[in-house]
PDB file of C-alpha atoms in Angstrom:
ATOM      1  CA  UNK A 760      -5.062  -1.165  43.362  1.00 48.00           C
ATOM      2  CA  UNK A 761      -5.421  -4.690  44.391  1.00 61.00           C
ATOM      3  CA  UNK A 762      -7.470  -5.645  47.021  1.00 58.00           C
ATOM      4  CA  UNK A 763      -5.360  -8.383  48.680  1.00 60.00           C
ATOM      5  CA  UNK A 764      -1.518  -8.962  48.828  1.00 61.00           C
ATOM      6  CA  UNK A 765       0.920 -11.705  49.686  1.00 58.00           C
ATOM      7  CA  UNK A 766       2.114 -10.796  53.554  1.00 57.00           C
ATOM      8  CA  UNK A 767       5.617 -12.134  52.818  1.00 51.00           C
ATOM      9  CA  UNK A 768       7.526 -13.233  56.326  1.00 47.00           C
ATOM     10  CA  UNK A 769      10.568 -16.217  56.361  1.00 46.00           C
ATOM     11  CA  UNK A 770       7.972 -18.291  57.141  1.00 51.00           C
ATOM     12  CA  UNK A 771       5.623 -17.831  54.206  1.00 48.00           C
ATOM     13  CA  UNK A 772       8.105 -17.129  51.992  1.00 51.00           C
ATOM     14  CA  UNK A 773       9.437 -20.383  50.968  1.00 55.00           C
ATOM     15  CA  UNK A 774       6.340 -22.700  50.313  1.00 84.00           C
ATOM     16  CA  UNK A 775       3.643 -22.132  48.095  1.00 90.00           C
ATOM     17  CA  UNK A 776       1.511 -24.429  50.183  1.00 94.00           C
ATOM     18  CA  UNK A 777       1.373 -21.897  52.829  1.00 94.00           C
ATOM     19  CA  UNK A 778       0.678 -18.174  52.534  1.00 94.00           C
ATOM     20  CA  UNK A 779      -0.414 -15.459  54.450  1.00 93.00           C
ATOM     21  CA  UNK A 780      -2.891 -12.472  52.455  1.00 93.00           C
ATOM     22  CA  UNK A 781      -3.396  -9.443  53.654  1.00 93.00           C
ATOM     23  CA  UNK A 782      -7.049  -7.837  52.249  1.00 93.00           C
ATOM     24  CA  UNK A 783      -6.953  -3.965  52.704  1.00 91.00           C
ATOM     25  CA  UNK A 784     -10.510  -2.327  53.804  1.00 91.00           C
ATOM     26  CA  UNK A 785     -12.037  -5.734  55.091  1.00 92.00           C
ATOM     27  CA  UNK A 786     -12.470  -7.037  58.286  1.00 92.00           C
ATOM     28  CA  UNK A 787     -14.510 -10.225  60.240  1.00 95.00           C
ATOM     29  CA  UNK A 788     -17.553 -10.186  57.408  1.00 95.00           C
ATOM     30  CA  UNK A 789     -15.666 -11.441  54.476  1.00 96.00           C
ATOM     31  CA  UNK A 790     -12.868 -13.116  56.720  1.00 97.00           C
ATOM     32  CA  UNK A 791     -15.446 -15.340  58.220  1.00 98.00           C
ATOM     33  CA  UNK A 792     -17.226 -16.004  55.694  1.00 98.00           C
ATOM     34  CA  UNK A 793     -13.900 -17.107  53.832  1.00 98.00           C
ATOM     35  CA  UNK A 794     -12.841 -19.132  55.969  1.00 98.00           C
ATOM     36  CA  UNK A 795     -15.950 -21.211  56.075  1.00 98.00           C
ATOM     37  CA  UNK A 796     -16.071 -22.111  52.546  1.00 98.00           C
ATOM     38  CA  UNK A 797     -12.248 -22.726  52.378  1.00 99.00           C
ATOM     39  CA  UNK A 798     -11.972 -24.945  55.481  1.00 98.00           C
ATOM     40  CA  UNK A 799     -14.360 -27.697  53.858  1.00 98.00           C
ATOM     41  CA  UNK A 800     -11.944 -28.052  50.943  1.00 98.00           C
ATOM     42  CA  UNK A 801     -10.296 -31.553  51.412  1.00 98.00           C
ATOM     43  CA  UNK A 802      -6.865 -30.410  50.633  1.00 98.00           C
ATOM     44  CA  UNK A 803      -6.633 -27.483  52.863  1.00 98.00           C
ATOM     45  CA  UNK A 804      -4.862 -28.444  56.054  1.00 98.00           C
ATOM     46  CA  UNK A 805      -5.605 -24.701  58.180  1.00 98.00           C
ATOM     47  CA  UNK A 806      -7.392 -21.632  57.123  1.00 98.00           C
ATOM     48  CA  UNK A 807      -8.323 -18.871  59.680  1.00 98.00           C
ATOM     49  CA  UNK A 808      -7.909 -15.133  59.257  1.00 97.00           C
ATOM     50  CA  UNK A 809      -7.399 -12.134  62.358  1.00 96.00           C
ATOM     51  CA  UNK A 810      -7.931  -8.655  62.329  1.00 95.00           C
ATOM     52  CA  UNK A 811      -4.889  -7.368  63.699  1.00 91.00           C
ATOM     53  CA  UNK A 812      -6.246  -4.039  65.479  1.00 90.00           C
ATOM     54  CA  UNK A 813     -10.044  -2.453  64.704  1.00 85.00           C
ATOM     55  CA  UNK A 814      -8.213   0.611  64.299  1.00 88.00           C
ATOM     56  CA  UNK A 815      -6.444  -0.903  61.253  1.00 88.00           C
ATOM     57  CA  UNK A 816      -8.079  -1.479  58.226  1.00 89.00           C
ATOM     58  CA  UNK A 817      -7.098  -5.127  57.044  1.00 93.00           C
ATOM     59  CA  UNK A 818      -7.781  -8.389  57.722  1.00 94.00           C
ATOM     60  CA  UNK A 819      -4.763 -11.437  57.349  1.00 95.00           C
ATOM     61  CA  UNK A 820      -5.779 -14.396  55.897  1.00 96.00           C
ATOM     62  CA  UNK A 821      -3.801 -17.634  56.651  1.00 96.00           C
ATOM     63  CA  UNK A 822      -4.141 -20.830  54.210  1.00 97.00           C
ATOM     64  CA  UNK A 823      -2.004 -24.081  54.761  1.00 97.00           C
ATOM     65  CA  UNK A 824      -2.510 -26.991  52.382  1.00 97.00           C
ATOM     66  CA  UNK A 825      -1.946 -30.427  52.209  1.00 96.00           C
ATOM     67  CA  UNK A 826      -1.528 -30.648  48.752  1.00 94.00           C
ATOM     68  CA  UNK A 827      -1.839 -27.859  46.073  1.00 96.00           C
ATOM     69  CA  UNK A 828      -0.972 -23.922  46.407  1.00 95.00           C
ATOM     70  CA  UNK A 829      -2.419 -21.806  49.108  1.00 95.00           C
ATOM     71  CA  UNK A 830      -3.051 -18.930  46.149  1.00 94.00           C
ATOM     72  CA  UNK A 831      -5.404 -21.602  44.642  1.00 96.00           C
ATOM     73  CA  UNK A 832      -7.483 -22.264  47.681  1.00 97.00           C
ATOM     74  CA  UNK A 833      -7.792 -18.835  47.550  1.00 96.00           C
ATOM     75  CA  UNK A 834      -8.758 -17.901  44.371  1.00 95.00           C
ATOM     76  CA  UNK A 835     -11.275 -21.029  44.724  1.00 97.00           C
ATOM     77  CA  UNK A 836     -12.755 -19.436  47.486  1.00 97.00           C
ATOM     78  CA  UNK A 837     -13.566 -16.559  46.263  1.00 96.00           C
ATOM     79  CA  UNK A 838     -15.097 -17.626  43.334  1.00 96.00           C
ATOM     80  CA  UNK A 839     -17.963 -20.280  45.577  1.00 98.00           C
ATOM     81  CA  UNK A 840     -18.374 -17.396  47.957  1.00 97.00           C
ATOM     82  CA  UNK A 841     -19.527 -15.196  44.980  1.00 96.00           C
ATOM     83  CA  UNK A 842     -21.468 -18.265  43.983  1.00 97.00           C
ATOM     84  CA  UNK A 843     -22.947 -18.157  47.391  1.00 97.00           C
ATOM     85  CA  UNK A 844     -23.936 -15.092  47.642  1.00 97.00           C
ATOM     86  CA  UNK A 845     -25.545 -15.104  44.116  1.00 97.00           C
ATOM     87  CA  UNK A 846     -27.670 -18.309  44.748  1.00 98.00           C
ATOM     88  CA  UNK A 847     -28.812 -16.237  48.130  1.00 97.00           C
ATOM     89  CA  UNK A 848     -29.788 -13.754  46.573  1.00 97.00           C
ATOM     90  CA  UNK A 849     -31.163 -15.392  43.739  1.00 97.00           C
ATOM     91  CA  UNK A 850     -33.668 -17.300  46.241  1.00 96.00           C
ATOM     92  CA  UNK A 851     -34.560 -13.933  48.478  1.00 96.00           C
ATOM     93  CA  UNK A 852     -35.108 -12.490  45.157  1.00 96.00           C
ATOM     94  CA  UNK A 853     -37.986 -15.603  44.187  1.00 95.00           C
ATOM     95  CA  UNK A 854     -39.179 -15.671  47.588  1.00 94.00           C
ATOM     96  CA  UNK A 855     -39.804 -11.597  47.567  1.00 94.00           C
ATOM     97  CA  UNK A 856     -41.720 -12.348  44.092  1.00 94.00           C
ATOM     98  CA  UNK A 857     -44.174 -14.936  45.469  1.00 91.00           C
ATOM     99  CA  UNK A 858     -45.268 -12.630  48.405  1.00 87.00           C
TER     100      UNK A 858
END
């Protein structure tokens, strides 16, 4: 079962350079955290995410490029937050070591 899925409205539905993702079972840790990598990419125009309810267990994701496909930016994302998170704890890891 996929994690994330396309929230398709009129809106959304006709560009590729803007999209909408829902993530099921995430909230304001990996939506944050998103959205700061993302929003330093140069061709990414608006990037911000809400949790609709805290009784409801997903998060939307918005993504609106200049240039290039929102499912991209995405996917981009995802893959240097990963990197992030290795390198961090990569360095705790050293750090822990040398005590």
């Amino acid at each position: 079962m996929p994690i994330a899925q396309f929230a398709e409205t009129e809106s959304s539905s006709d560009s590729s350079k803007s999209k909408t993702f829902v993530f099921k079972d995430e909230g304001h840790t990996l939506g944050n955290a998103l959205r700061c990598v993302i929003s330093n990419y140069p061709d990414v125009q608006f990037c911000g995410y809400t949790v609709p309810h805290p009784a409801e267990s997903k998060m939307h994701f918005r993504i609106q490029m200049h240039k290039g496909k929102a499912v991209d930016a995405l996917k981009r994302g995802l893959e240097d937050l990963v990197n992030v998170c290795d390198t961090t704890l990569e360095k705790f890891e050293e750090e822990l070591q040398n005590q």
